[in-house]
Coordinates of C-alpha atoms in Angstrom, one line a residue:
X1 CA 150.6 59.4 90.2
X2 CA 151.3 55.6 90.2
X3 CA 149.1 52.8 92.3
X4 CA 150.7 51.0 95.2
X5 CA 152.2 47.9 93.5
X6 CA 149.2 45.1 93.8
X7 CA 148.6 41.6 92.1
X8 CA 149.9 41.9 88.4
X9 CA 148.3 39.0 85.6
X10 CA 151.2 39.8 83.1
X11 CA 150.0 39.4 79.6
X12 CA 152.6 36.8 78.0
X13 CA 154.1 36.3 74.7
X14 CA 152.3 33.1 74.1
X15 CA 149.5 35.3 73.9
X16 CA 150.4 36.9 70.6
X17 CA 150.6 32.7 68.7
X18 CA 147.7 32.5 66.5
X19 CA 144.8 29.9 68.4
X20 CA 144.5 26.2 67.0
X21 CA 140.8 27.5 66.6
X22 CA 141.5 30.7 64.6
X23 CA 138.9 30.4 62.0
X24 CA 135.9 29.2 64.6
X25 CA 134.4 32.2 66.4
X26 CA 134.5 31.7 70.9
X27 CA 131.1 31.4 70.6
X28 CA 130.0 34.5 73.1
X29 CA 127.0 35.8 71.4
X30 CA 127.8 39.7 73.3
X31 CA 124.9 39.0 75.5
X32 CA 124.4 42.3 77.7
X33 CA 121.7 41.4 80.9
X34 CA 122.7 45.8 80.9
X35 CA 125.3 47.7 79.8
X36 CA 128.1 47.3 81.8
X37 CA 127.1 46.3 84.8
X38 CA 127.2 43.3 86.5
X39 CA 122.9 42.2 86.8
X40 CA 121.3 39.0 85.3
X41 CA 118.9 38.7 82.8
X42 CA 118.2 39.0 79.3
X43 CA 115.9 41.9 79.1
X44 CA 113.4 39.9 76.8
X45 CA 110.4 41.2 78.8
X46 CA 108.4 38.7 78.0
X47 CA 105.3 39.6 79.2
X48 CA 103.2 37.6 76.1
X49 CA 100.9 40.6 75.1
X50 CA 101.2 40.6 71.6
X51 CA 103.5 42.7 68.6
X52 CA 102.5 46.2 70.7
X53 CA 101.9 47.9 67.2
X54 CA 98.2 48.0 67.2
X55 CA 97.2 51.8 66.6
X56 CA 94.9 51.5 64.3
X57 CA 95.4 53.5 61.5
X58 CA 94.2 51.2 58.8
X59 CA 95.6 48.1 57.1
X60 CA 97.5 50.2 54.6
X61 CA 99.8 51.0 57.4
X62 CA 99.5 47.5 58.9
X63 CA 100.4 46.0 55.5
X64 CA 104.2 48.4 55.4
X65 CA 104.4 47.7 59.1
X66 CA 104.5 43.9 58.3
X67 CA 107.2 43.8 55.3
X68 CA 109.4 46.7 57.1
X69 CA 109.4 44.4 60.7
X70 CA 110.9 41.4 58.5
X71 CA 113.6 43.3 57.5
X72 CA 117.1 42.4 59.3
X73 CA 120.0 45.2 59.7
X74 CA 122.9 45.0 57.0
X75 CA 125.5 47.4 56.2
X76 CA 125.0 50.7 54.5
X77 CA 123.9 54.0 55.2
X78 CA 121.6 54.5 58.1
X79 CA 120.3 57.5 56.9
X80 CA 119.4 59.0 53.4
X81 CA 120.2 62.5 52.2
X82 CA 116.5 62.6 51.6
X83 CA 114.7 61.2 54.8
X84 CA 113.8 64.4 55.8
X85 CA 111.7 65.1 52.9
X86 CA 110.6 61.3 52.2
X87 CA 107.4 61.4 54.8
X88 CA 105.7 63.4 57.1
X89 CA 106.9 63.3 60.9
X90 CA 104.1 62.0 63.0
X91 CA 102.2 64.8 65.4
X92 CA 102.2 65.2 69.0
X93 CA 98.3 64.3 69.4
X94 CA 99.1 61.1 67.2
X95 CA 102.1 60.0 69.1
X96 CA 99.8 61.0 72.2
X97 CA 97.1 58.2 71.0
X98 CA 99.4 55.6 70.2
X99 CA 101.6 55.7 73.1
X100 CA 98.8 55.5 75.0
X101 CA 98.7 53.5 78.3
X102 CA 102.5 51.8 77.7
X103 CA 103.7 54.9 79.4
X104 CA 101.5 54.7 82.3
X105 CA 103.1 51.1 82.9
X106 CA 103.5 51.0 86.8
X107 CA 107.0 49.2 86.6
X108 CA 108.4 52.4 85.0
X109 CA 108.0 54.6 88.1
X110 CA 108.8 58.2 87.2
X111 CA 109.6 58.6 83.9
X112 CA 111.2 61.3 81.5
X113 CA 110.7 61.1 78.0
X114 CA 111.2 63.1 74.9
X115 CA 110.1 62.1 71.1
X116 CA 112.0 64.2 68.0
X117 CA 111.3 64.3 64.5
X118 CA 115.5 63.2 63.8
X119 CA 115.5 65.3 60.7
X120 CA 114.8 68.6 61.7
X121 CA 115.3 67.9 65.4
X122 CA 111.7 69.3 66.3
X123 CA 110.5 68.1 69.6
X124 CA 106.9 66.2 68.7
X125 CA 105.8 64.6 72.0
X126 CA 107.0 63.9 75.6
X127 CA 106.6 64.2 79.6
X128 CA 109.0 65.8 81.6
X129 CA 111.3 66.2 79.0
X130 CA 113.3 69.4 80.2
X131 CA 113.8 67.9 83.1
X132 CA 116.8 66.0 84.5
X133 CA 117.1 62.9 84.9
X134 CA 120.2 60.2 85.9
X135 CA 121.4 59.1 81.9
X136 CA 123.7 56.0 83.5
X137 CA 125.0 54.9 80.4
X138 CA 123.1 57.1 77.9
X139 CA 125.8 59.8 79.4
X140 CA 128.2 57.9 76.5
X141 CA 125.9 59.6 73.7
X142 CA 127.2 63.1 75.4
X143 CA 130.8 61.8 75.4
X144 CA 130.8 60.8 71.8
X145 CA 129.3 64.1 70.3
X146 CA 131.5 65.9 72.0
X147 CA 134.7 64.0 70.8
X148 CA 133.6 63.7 67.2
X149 CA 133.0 67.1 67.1
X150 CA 136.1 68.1 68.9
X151 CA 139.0 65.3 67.0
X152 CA 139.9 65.4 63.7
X153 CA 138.1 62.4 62.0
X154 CA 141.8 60.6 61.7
X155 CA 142.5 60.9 65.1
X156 CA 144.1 57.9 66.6
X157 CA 145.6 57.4 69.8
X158 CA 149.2 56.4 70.2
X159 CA 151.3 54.1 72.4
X160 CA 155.1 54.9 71.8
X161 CA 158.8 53.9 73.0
X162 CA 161.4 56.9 73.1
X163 CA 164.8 56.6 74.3
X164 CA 165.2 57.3 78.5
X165 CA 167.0 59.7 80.3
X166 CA 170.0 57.9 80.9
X167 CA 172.1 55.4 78.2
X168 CA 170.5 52.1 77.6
X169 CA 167.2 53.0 79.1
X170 CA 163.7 53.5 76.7
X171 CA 160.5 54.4 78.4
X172 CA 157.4 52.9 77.0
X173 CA 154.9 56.0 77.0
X174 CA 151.1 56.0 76.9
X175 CA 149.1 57.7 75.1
X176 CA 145.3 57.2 76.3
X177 CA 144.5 53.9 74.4
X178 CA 143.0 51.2 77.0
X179 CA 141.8 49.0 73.9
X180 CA 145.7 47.9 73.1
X181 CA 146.1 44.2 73.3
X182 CA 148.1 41.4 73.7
X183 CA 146.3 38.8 72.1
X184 CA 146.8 38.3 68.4
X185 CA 144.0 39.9 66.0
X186 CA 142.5 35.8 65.4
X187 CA 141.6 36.2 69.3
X188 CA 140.1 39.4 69.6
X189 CA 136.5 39.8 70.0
X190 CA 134.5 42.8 70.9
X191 CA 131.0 42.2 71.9
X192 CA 131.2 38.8 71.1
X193 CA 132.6 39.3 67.6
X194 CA 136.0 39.1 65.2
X195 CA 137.5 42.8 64.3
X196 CA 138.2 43.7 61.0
X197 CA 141.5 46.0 60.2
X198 CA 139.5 49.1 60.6
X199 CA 138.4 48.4 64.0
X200 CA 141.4 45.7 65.1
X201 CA 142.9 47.5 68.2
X202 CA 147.1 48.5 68.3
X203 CA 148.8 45.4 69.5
X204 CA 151.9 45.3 72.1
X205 CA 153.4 42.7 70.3
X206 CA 153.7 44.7 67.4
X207 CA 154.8 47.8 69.7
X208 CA 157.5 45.3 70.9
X209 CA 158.6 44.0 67.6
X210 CA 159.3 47.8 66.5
X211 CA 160.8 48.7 69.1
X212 CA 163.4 45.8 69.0
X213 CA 164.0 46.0 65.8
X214 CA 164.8 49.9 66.2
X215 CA 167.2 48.5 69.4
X216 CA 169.1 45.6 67.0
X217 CA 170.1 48.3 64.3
X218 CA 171.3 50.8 67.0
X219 CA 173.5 47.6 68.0
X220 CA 171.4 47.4 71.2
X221 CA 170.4 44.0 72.8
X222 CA 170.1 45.1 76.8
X223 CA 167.7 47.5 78.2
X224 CA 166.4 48.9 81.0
X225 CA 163.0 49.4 81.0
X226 CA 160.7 52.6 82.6
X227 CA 157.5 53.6 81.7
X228 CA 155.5 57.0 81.9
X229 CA 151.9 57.2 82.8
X230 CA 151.7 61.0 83.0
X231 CA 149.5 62.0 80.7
X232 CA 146.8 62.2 83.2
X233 CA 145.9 64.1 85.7
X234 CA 143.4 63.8 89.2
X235 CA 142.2 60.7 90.8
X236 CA 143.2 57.1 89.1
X237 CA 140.0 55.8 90.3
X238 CA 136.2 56.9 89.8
X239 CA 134.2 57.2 92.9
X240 CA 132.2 54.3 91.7
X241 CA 135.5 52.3 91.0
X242 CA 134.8 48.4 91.7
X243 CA 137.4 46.7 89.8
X244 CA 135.1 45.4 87.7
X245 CA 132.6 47.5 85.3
X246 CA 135.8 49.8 85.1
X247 CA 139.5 49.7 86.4
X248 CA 141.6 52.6 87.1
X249 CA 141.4 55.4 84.5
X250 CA 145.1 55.5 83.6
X251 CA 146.7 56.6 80.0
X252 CA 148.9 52.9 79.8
X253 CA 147.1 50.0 79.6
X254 CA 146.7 46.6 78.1
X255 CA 143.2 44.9 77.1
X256 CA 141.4 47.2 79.5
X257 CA 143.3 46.0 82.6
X258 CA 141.3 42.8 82.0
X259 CA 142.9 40.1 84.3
X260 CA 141.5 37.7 81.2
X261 CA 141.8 39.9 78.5
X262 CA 139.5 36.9 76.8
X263 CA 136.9 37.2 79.1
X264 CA 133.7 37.8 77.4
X265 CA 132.3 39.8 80.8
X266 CA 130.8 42.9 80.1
X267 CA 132.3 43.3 83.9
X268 CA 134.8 41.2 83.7
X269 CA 137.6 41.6 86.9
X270 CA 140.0 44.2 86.9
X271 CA 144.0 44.3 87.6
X272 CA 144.9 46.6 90.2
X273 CA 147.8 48.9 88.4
X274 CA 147.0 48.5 85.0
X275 CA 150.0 50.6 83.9
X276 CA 152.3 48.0 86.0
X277 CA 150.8 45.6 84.3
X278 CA 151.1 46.6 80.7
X279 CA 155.0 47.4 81.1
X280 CA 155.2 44.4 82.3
X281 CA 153.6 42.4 79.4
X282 CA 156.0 44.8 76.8
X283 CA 159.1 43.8 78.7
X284 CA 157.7 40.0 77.9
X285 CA 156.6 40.8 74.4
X286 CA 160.7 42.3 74.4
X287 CA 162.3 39.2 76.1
X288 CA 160.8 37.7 73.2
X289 CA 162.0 39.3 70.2
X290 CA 165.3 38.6 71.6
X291 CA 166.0 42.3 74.0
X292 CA 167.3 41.5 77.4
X293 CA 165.5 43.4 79.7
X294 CA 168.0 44.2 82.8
X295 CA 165.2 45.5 85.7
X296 CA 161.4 45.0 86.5
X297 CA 160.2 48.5 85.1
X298 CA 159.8 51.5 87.4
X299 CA 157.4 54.7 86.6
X300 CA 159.4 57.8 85.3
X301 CA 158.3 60.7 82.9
X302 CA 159.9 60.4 79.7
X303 CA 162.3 63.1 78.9
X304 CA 161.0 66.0 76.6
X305 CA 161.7 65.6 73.2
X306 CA 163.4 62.2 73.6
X307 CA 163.9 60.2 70.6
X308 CA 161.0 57.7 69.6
X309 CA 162.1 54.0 68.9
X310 CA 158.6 52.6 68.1
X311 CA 154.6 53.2 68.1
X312 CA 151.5 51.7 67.6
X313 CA 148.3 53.6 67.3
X314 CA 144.6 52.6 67.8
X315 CA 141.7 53.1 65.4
X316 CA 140.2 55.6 63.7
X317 CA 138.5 57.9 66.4
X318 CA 135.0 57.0 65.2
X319 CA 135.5 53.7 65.0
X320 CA 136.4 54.2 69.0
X321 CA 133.0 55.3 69.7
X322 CA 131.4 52.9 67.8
X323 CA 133.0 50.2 69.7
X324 CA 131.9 52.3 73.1
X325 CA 128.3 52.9 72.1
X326 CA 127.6 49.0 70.7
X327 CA 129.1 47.3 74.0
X328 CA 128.5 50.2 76.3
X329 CA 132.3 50.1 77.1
X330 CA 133.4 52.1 80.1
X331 CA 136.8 51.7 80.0
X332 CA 136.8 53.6 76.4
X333 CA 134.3 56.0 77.2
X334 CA 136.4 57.8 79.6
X335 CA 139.6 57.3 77.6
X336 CA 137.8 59.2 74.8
X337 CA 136.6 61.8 77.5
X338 CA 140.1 62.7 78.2
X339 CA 141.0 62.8 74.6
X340 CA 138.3 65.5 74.4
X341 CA 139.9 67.3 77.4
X342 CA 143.5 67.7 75.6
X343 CA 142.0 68.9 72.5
X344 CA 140.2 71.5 74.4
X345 CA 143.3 72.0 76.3
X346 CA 142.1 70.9 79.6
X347 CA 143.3 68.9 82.3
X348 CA 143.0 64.9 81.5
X349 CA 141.3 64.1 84.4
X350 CA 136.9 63.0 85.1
X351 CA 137.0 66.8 86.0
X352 CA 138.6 68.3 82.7
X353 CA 136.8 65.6 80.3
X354 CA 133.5 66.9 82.1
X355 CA 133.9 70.1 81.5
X356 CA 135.4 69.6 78.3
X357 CA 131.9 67.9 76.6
X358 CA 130.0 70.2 78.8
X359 CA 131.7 73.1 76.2
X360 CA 132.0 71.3 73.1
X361 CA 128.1 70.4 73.5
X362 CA 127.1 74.2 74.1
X363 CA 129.2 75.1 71.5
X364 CA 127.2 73.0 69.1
X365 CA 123.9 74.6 70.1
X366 CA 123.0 71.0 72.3
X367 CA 120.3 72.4 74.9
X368 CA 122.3 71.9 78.3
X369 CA 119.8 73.4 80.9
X370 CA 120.2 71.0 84.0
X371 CA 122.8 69.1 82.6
X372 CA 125.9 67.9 85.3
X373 CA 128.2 66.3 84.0
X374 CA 130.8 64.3 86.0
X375 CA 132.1 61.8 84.1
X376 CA 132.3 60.2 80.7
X377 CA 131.2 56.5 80.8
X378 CA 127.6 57.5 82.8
X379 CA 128.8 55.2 85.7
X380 CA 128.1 58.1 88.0
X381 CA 124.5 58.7 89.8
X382 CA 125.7 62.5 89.9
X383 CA 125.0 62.8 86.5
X384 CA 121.9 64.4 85.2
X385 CA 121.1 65.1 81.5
X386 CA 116.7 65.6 80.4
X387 CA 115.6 63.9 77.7
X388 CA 115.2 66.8 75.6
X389 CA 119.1 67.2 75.3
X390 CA 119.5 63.3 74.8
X391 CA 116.9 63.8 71.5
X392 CA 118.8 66.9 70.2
X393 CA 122.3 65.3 70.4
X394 CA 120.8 62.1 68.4
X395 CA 119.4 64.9 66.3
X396 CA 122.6 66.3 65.5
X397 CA 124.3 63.3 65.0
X398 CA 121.9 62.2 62.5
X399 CA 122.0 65.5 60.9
X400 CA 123.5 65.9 57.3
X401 CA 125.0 69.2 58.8
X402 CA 126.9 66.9 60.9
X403 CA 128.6 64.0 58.8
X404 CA 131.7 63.8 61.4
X405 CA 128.9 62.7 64.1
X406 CA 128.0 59.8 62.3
X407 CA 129.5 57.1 63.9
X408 CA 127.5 58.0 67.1
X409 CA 123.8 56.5 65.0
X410 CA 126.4 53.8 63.3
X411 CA 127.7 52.8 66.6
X412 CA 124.3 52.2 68.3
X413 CA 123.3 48.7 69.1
X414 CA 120.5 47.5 66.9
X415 CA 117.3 46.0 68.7
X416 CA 117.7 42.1 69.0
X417 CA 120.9 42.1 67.0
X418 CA 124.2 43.7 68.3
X419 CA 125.5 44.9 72.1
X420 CA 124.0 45.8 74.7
X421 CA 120.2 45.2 72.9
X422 CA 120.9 41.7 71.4
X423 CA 118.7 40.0 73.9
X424 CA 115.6 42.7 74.2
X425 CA 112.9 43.0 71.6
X426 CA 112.6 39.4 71.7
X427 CA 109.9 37.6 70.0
X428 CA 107.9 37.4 73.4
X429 CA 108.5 40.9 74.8
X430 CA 105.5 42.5 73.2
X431 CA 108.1 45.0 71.8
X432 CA 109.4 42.2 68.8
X433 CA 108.0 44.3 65.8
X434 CA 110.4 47.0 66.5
X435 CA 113.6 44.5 66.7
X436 CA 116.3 45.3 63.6
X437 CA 114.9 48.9 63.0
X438 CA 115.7 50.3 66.8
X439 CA 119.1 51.7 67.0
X440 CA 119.4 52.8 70.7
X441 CA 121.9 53.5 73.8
X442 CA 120.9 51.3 76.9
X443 CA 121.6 52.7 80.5
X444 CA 121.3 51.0 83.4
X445 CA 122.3 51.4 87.4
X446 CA 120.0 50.6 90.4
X447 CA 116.8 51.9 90.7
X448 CA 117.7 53.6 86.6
X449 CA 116.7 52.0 83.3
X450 CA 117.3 54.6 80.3
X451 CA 117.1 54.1 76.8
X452 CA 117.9 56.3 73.7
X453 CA 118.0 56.3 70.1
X454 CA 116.5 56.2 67.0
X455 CA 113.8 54.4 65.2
X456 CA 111.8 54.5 62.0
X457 CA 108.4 54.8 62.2
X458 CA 105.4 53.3 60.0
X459 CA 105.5 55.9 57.1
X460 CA 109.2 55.8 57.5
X461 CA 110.2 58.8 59.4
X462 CA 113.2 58.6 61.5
X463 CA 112.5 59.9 64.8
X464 CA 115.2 60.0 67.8
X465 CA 113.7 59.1 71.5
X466 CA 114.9 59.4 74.8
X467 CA 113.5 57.3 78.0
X468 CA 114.6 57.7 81.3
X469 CA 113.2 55.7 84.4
X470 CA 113.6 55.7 88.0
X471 CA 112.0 52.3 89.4
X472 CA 112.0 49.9 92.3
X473 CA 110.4 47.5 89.8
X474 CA 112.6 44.5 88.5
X475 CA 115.3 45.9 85.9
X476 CA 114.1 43.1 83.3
X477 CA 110.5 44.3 84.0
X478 CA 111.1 48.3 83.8
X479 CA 113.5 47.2 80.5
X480 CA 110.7 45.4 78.9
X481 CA 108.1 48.1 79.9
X482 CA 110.6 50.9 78.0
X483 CA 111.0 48.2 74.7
X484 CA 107.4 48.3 74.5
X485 CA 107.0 52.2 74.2
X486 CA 109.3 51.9 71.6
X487 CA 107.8 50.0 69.6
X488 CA 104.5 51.7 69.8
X489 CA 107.0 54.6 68.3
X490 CA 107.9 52.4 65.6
X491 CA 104.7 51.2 64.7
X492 CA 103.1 54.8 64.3
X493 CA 101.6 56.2 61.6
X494 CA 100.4 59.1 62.9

């Protein structure tokens, strides 16, 4: 089903010409006040009482504490064949102790929470943890699990051109990937940084480029243009739709359906008809390599088995959900959703992708008691997933059973260093011992502040957590407030 033609920002050729300043970064640090959603603030806490390690357990401890908390994240495994064996997982009486009053913090309201040893997956410590809770963003963790499990580890999404139904005409045909661009790889920045060639996304000016060239050895200069969104099914728009932390959910798009696709927004405005729109920018990106392109393109379904001219293909499919978890990207998140749904041959649609994880998860022995499901970014209040299942599917992914689910623990955001957590754990947060060693998914939607992830604790045992608050309190304040039970995680020895 197509949108009611609206305003189109048409992405233009000009677009694809390297920038004067290609070797100088824009400068966006991938600040995130949340994690997708339009709210101020930094999340630094900043409440000025203290590192928040203190639990007493000797100065042996205090003495690895302070050389591990100086250490910064670089590249490399995250975790070890041997971590589960290295050191002893702390007990629920020790976690118990040190946790001690930071859960009782008024600004949290009612919270769910769930401690797991991340090598075995054995529950340790928690409140409320089998029961449900709104995830917001931390629903992402769900979608991810279930599509590495699902997708071959080479799975890539493609964006083709195949010849029409009638002489003359091609049909530019998408395939699911909203991260295809029309700025040249020098201008591309995801969270604030420059892409590499594993995680550059397809580029319509190469699309177009193929596809002329294809047209000029046919003898073809003059084209009329259709395109076919198809590939999905149900309603274009989720019920929490504001043109802003998402656009419509359709398989053809350019640079999300940005109307800037510079914009470093994590909620940046939205085009109405993003399929419009990217048809529009390939018949540019065609006009430029020389095609003459007869008509403003119209929606039609490509004909079956028609001759492909041309395609481009996105990443890897875990260096998707990388990219999804790190900037909390809700665009992606339910384009990978659906990409579940066809491999478990359901419909594409918020209602197939649902159920689609939903399986997949169950399948894979993920508790999922109380767990509804109704979308794939976590935008959605309907949602509810307990803490308990958050833990075991950062448990599985962590797990050496499980190597295809590794991108979900590479792809978290690292405490005071990447995505959605680069400004919490500050200095002044009272949580700033536990910055470069946190690995975690934010969530965040009003009245909700959730947090889950991984950390390594004081005699170096990787445990997963999972933190889920409901709160009248000041986001900043509840945020803070979770940071700081985290890093009484971190700092335990116990």
């Amino acid at each position: 089903m197509a949108l009611a033609a609206g305003v189109l920002t048409v992405a233009d050729p000009a677009l694809a010409q390297p920038s004067p300043s290609a070797s100088r970064s824009d400068g966006h640090n991938g600040k995130h006040g949340d994690d997708g959603h339009r709210q101020g603030g930094d999340a630094q806490g900043g409440n000025g009482n203290g590192n928040g390690n203190g639990n007493g357990n000797g100065n042996g401890q205090q003495d690895r504490r302070g050389n591990r908390h100086r250490a910064v994240p670089v590249k490399g495994p995250v975790l070890s064949a041997g971590d589960a064996g290295d050191s002893r997982a702390p007990t629920g009486t020790g976690l118990r102790s040190a946790l001690g009053a930071t859960v009782q913090d008024k600004s949290l309201g009612a919270l769910n929470f769930a401690v797991a040893d991340a090598a075995t997956g054995e529950f340790l410590f928690g409140d409320q943890e089998n029961t449900p809770a709104t995830p917001a963003s931390t629903t992402k963790l769900a979608t991810s699990v279930a599509a590495l499990s699902l997708l071959p580890a080479d799975h890539r999404i493609a964006t083709t051109v195949v010849q029409g139904a009638t002489p003359g005409e091609i049909t530019l045909v998408g395939g699911g990937d909203p991260t295809l661009t029309a700025l040249p790889v020098d201008q591309i920045r995801i969270g604030g940084a420059p892409v590499d060639a594993d995680s550059a996304p397809a580029s319509m000016a190469d699309l177009a480029h193929r596809t002329a060239a294809a047209l000029k050895a046919a003898g073809t200069t003059t084209v009329k243009l259709s395109y076919d969104a198809s590939l999905y099914s149900g309603p274009l728009l989720h019920k929490d739709h504001d043109a802003m932390n998402i656009a419509a959910v359709t398989p053809l798009m350019v640079d999300e359906g940005r109307i800037d696709p510079r914009s470093p927004d994590e909620a940046p405005a939205r085009v109405f008809d993003p399929a419009g729109q990217a048809a529009e920018s390939f018949a540019n990106f065609l006009k430029a390599e020389g095609i003459t392109v007869q008509n403003k393109a119209a929606q039609a379904t490509a004909p079956a088995g028609a001759k492909e001219l041309a395609r481009v293909e996105s990443p890897e499919i875990g260096r998707m959900v990388e990219r999804l978890l790190t900037t909390s990207d809700n665009q992606l998140a339910e384009a990978v959703a659906r990409q579940t749904a066809i491999a478990a041959k359901q419909p594409a649609s918020f209602e197939g992708a649902a159920s689609a994880v939903t399986a997949e998860l169950t399948r894979l022995g993920v508790p999922m008691n109380g767990v509804v499901l109704t979308d794939g970014s976590g935008l959605a209040k309907a949602n509810l997933i307990p803490p308990i299942t958050l833990v075991k599917l950062l448990a599985a992914a962590a797990s050496p059973q499980h190597p295809e689910l590794r991108p979900v623990i590479t792809g978290l955001p690292i405490a005071g260093f990447t995505g959605t957590l680069v400004g919490r754990f500050g200095a002044k947060s009272g949580a700033g011992e536990a910055a470069g060693i946190v690995r975690a998914k934010t969530g965040t939607l009003a009245g909700v502040n959730t947090l889950a992830g991984t950390v390594v604790d004081a005699d170096g045992r990787v445990l997963a957590f999972a933190l889920m608050t409901r709160t009248t309190a000041d986001p900043n304040t509840a945020r803070a407030a979770v940071d700081r039970i985290v890093a009484k995680i971190a700092a335990c020895g116990c």
